[in-house]
Backbone as JSON, one array per atom type, in Angstrom:
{
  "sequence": "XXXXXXXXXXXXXXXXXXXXXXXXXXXXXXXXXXXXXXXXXXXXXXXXXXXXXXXXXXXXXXXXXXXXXXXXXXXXXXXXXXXXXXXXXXXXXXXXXXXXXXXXXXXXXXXXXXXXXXXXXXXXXXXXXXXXXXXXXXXXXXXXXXXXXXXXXXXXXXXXXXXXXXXXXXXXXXXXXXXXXXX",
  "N": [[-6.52, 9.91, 0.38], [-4.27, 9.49, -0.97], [-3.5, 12.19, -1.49], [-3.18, 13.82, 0.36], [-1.31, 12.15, 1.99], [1.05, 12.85, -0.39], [1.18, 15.34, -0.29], [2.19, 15.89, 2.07], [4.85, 14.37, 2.54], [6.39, 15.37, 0.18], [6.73, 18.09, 1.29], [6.67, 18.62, 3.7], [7.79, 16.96, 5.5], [8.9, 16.93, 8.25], [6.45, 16.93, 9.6], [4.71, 15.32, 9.0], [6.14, 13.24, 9.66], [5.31, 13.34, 12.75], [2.79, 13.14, 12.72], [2.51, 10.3, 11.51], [4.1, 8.61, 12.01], [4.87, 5.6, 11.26], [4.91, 5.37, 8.54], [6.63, 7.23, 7.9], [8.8, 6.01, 8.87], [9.56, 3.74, 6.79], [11.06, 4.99, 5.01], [13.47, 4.66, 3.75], [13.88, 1.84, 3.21], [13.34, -1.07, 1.24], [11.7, -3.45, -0.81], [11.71, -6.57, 0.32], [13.89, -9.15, -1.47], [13.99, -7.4, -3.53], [15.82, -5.37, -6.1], [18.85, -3.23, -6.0], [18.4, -0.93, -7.42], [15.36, -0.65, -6.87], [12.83, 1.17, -6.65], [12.29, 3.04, -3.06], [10.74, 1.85, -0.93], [8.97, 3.37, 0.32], [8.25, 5.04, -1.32], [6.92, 2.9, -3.34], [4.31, 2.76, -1.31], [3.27, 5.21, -1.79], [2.49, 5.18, -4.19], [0.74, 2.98, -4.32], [-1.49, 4.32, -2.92], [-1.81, 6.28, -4.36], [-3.52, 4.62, -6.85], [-5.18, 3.34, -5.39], [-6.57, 5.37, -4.66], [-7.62, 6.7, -6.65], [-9.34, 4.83, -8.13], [-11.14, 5.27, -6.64], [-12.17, 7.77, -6.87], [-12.42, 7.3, -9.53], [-10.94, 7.94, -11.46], [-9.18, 7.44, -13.85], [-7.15, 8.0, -15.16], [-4.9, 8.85, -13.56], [-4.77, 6.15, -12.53], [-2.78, 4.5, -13.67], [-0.03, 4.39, -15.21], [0.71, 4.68, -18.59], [2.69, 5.01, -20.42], [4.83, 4.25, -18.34], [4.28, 1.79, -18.13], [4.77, 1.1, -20.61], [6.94, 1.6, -21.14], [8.3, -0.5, -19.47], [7.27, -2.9, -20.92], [8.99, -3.1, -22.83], [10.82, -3.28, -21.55], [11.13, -5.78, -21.06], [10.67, -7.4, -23.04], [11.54, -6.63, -25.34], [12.62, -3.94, -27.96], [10.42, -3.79, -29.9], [8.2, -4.36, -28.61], [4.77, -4.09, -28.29], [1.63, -2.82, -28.59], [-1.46, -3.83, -26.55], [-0.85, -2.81, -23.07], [-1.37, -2.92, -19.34], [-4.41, -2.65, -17.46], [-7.16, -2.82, -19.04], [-10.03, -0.8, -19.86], [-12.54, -2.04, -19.42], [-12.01, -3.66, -17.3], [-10.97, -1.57, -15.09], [-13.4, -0.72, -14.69], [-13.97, -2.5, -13.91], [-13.0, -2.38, -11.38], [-13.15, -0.42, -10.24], [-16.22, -0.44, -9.57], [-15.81, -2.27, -8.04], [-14.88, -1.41, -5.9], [-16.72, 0.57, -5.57], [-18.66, -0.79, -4.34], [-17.18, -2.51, -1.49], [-17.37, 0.25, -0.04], [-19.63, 0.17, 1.05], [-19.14, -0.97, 3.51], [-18.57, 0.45, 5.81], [-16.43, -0.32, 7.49], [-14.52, -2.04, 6.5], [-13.83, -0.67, 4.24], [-12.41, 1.41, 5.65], [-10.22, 0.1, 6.72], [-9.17, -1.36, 4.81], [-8.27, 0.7, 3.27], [-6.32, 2.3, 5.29], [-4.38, -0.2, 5.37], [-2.77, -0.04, 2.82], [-1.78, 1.93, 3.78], [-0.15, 0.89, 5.66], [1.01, -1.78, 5.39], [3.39, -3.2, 4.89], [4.98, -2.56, 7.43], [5.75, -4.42, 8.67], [8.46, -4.31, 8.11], [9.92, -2.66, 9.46], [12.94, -1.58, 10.85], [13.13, -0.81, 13.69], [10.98, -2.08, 15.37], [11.11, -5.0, 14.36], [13.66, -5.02, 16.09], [12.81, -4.58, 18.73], [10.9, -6.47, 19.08], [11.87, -9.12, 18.57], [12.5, -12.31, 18.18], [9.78, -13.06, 18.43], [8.16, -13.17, 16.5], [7.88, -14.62, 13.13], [10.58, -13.94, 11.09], [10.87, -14.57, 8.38], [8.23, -13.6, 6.98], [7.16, -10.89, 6.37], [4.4, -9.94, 6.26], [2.82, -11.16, 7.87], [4.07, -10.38, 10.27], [4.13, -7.74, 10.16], [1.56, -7.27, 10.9], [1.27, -8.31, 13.37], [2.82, -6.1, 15.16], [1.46, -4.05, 14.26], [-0.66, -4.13, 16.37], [0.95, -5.09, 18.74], [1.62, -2.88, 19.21], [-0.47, -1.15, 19.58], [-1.53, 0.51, 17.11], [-3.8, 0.64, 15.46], [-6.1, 1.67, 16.95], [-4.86, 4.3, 17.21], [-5.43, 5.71, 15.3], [-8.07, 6.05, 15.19], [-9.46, 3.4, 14.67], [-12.25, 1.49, 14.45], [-13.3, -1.02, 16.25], [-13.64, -3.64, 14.88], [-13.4, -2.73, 12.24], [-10.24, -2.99, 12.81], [-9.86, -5.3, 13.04], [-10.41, -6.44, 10.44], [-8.2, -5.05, 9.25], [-5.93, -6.13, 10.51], [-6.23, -8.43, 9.59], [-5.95, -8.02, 6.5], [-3.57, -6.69, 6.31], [-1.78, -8.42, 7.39], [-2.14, -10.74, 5.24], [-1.25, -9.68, 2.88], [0.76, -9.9, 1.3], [0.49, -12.84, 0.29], [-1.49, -12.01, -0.91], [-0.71, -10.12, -3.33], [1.42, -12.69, -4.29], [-0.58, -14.21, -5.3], [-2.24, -12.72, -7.31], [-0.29, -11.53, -8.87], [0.59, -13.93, -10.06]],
  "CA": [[-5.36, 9.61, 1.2], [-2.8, 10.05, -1.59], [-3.09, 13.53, -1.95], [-2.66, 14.22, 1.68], [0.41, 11.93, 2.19], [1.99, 13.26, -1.23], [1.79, 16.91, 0.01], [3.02, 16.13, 3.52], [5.89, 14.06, 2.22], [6.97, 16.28, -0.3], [6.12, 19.23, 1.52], [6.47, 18.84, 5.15], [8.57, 15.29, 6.52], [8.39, 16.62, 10.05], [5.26, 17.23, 10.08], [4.24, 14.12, 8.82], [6.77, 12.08, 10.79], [4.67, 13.2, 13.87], [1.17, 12.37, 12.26], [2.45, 9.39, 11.12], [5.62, 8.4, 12.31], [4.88, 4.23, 10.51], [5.05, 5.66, 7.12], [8.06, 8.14, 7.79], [9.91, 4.71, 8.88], [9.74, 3.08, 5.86], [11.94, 5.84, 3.79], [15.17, 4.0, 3.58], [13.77, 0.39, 3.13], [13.15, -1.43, -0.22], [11.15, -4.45, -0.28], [12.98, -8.01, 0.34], [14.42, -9.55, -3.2], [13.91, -6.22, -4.68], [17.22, -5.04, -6.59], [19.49, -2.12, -5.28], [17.58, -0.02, -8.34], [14.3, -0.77, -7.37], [12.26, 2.34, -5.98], [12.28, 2.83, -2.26], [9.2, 1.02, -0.27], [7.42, 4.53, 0.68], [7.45, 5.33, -2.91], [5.35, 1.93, -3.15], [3.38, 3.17, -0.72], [2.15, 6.4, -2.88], [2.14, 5.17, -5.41], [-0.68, 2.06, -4.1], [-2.51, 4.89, -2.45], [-2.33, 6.73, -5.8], [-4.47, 4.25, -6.9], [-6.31, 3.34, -5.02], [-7.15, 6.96, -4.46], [-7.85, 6.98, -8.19], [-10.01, 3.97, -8.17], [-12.33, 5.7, -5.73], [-12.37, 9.32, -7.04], [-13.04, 7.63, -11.14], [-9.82, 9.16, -12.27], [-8.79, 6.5, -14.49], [-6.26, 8.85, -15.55], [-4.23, 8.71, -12.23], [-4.84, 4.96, -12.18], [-1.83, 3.66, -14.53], [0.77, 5.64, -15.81], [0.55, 3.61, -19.92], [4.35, 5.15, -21.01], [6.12, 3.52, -17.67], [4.04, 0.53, -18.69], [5.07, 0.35, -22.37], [8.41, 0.97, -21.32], [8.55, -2.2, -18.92], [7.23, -4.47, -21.62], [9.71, -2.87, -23.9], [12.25, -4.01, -21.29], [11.39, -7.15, -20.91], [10.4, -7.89, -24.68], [12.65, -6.05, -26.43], [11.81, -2.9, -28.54], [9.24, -3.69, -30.67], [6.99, -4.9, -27.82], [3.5, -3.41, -28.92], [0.31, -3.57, -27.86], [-2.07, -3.28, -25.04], [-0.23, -2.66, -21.41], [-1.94, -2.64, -18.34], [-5.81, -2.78, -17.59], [-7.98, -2.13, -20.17], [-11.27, -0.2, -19.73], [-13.5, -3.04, -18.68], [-10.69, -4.11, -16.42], [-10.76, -1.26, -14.59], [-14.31, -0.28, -14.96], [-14.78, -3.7, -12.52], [-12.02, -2.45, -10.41], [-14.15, 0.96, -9.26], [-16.88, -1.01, -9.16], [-15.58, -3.29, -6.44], [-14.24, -0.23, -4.78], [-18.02, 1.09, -4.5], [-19.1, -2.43, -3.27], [-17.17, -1.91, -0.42], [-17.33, 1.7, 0.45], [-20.51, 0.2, 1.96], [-18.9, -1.36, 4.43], [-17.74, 1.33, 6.04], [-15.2, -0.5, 8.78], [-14.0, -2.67, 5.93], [-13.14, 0.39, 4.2], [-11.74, 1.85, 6.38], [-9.34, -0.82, 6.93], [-8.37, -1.08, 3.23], [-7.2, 2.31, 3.09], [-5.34, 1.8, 6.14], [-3.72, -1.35, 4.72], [-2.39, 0.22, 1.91], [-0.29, 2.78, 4.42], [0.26, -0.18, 7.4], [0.83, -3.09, 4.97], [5.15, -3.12, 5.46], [5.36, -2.21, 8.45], [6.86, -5.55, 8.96], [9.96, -4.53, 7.56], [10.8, -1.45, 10.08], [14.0, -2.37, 11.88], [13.18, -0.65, 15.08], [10.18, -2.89, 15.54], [11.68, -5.95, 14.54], [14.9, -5.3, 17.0], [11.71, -4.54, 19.47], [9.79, -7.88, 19.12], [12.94, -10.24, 17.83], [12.0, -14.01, 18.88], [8.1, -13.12, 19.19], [7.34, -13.35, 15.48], [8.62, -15.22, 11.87], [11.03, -12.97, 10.35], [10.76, -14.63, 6.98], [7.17, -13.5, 6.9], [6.96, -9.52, 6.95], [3.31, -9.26, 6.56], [2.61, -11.37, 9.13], [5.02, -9.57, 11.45], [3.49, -6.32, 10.36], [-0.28, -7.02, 11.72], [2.03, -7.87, 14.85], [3.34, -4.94, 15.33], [0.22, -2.94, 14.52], [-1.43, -5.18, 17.39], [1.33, -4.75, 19.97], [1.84, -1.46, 19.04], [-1.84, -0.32, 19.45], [-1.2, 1.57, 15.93], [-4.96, 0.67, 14.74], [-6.05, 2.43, 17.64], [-4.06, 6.03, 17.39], [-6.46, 6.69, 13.74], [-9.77, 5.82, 14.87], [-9.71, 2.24, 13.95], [-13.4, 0.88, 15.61], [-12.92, -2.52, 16.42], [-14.69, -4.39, 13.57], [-12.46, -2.06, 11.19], [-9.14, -3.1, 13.09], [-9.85, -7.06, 13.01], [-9.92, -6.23, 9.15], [-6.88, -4.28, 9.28], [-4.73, -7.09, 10.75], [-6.25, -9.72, 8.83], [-5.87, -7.74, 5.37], [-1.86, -6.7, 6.37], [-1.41, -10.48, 7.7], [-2.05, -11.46, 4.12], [-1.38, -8.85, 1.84], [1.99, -10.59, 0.45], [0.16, -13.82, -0.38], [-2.65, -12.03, -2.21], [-0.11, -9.61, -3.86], [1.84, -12.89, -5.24], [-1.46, -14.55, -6.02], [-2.62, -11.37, -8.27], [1.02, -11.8, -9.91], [0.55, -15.13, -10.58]],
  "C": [[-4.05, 9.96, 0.49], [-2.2, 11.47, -1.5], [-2.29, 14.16, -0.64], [-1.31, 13.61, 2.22], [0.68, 12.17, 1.29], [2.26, 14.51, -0.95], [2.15, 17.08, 1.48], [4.24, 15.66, 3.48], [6.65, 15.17, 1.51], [7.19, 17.39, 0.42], [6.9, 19.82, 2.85], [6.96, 17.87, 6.11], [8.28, 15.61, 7.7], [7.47, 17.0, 10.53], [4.45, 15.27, 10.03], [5.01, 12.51, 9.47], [6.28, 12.19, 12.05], [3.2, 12.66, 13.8], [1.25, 11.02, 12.07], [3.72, 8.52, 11.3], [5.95, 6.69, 11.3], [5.62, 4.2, 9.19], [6.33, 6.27, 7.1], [9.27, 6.85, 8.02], [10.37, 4.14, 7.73], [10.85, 4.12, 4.9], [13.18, 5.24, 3.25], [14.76, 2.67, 3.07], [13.5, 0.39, 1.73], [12.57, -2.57, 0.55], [11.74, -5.8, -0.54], [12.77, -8.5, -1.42], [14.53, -8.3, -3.86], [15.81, -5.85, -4.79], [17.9, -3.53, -6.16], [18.4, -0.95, -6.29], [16.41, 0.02, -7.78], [14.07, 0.72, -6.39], [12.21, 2.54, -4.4], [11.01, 2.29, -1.52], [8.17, 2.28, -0.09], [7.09, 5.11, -0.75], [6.68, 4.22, -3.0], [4.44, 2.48, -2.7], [2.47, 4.09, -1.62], [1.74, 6.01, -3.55], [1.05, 3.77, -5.63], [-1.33, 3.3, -3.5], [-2.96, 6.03, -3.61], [-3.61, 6.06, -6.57], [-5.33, 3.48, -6.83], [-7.45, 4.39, -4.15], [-8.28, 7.05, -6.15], [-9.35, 6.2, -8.88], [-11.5, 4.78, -7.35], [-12.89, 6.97, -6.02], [-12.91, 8.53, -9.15], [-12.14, 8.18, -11.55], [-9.0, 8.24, -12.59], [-7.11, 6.82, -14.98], [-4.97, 8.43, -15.04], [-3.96, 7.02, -11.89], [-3.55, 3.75, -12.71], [-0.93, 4.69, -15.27], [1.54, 4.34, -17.39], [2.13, 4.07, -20.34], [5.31, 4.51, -19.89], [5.58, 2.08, -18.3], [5.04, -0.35, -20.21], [7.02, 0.24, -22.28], [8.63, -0.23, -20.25], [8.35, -3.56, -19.97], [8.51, -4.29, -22.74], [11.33, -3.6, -23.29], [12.4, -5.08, -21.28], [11.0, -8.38, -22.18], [10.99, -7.37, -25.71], [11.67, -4.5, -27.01], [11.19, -2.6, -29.23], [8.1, -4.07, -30.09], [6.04, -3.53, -28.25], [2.38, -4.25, -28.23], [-0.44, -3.24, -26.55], [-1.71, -3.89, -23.48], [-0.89, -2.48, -20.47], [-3.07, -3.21, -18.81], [-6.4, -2.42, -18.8], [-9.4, -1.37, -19.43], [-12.09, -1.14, -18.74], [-13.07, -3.37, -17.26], [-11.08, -3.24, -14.99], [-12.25, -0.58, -14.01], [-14.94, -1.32, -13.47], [-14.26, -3.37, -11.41], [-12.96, -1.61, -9.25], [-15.52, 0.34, -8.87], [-17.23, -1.81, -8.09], [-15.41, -2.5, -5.27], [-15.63, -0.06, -3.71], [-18.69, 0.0, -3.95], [-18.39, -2.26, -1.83], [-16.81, -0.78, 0.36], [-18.92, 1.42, 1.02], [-20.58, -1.02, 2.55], [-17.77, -0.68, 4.69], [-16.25, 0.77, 6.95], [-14.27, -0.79, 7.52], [-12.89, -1.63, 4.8], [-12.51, 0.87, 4.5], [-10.14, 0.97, 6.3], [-8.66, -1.05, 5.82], [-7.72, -0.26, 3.06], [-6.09, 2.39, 3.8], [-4.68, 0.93, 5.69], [-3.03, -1.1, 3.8], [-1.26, 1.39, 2.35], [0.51, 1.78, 5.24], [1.43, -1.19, 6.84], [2.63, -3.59, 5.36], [5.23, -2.88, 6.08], [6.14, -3.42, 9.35], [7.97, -5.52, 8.92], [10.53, -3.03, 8.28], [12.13, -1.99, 11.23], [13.7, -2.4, 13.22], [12.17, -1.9, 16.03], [10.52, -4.28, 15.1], [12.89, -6.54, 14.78], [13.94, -5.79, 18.39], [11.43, -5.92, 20.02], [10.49, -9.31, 18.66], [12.22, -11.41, 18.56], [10.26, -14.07, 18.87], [7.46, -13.58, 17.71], [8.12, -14.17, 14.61], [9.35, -14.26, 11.1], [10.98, -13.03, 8.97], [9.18, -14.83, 6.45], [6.53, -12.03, 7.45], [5.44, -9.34, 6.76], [2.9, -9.73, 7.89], [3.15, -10.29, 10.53], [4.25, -8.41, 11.43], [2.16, -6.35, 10.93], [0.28, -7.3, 13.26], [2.21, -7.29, 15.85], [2.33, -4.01, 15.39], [-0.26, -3.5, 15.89], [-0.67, -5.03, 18.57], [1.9, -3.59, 20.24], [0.53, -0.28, 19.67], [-1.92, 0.5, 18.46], [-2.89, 1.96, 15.25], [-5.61, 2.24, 15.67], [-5.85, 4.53, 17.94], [-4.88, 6.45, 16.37], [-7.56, 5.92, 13.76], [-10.22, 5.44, 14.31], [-10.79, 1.57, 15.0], [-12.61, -0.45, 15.34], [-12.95, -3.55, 15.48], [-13.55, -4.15, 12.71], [-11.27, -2.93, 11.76], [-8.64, -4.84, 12.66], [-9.77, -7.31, 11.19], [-8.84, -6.19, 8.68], [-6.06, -5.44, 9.2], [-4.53, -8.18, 9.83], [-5.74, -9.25, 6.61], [-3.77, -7.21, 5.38], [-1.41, -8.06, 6.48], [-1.24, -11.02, 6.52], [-2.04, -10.79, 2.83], [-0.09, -9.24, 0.71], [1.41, -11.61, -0.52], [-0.98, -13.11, -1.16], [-2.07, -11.34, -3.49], [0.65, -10.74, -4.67], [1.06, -13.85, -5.83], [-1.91, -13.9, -7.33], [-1.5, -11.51, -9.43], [1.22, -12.95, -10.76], [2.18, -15.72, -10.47]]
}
């Protein structure tokens, strides 16, 4: 999935704003609290379907980029922070592992991958000028399985049913598992 939205973004915007018009929304947004610096939200995007592209292809490589790492701990520990950044081996060794656990369940799959383009879609203006009063605004994932849902979005990429009920439920709660994971 990465490769294909990184060379239609880069490549080709209005092509890929008709394939995908969800994703082309997000270009301008950042994600709530984030600081005027921080990266824009569709860079998020790639850069979770990076890897979890990476995760699925074994390309450990692709999976962590260890010099932005070392320089984050360096920012937030000063400049002698040392030491081991990110996953380690084992770490990540369980990660692909889980991957191929469910790559057989194909809907569920499915729906993951999806989730990882869908998951903000809470935070597109047009859609929450759209749907104002219908949902919690201080609760964009929620809003975003919403929106997929009264949108019919699952639907348009040959989301079976099974897969879609995934979908909603894995966008619905992708904040709280994201600041579970964070601790």
């Amino acid at each position: 999935i990465y490769t294909d939205l990184d060379l239609l973004y880069r490549h080709s915007r209005s092509l890929l704003g008709f394939v995908l018009p969800e994703f082309v929304a997000l270009e301008d947004l950042k994600l709530p609290g984030m600081s005027d610096h921080a990266m824009p939200l569709i860079r998020h995007v790639l850069a979770s379907t990076r890897k979890i592209q990476a995760l699925i292809r074994k390309e450990r490589e692709n999976f962590q980029d260890i010099q932005i790492l070392h320089q984050r701990a360096q920012r937030e520990f000063g400049p002698m922070a040392a030491g081991i950044v990110g996953l380690n081996d084992s770490q990540i060794e369980a990660l692909e592992e889980l991957v191929d656990r469910l790559r057989g369940n194909p809907d569920l799959f499915d729906a993951l991958i999806k989730s990882f383009v869908f998951r903000d879609i809470g935070l597109i203006p047009d859609l929450i000028e759209k749907y104002a009063g219908d949902f919690s605004p201080a609760d964009h994932a929620r809003a975003g399985a919403y929106f997929l849902e009264k949108e019919g979005i699952p639907s348009r990429y040959r989301t079976t049913e099974k897969s879609e009920k995934y979908l909603l439920f894995l966008v619905s709660y992708h904040d709280f598992l994201h600041r579970t994971v964070r601790g």
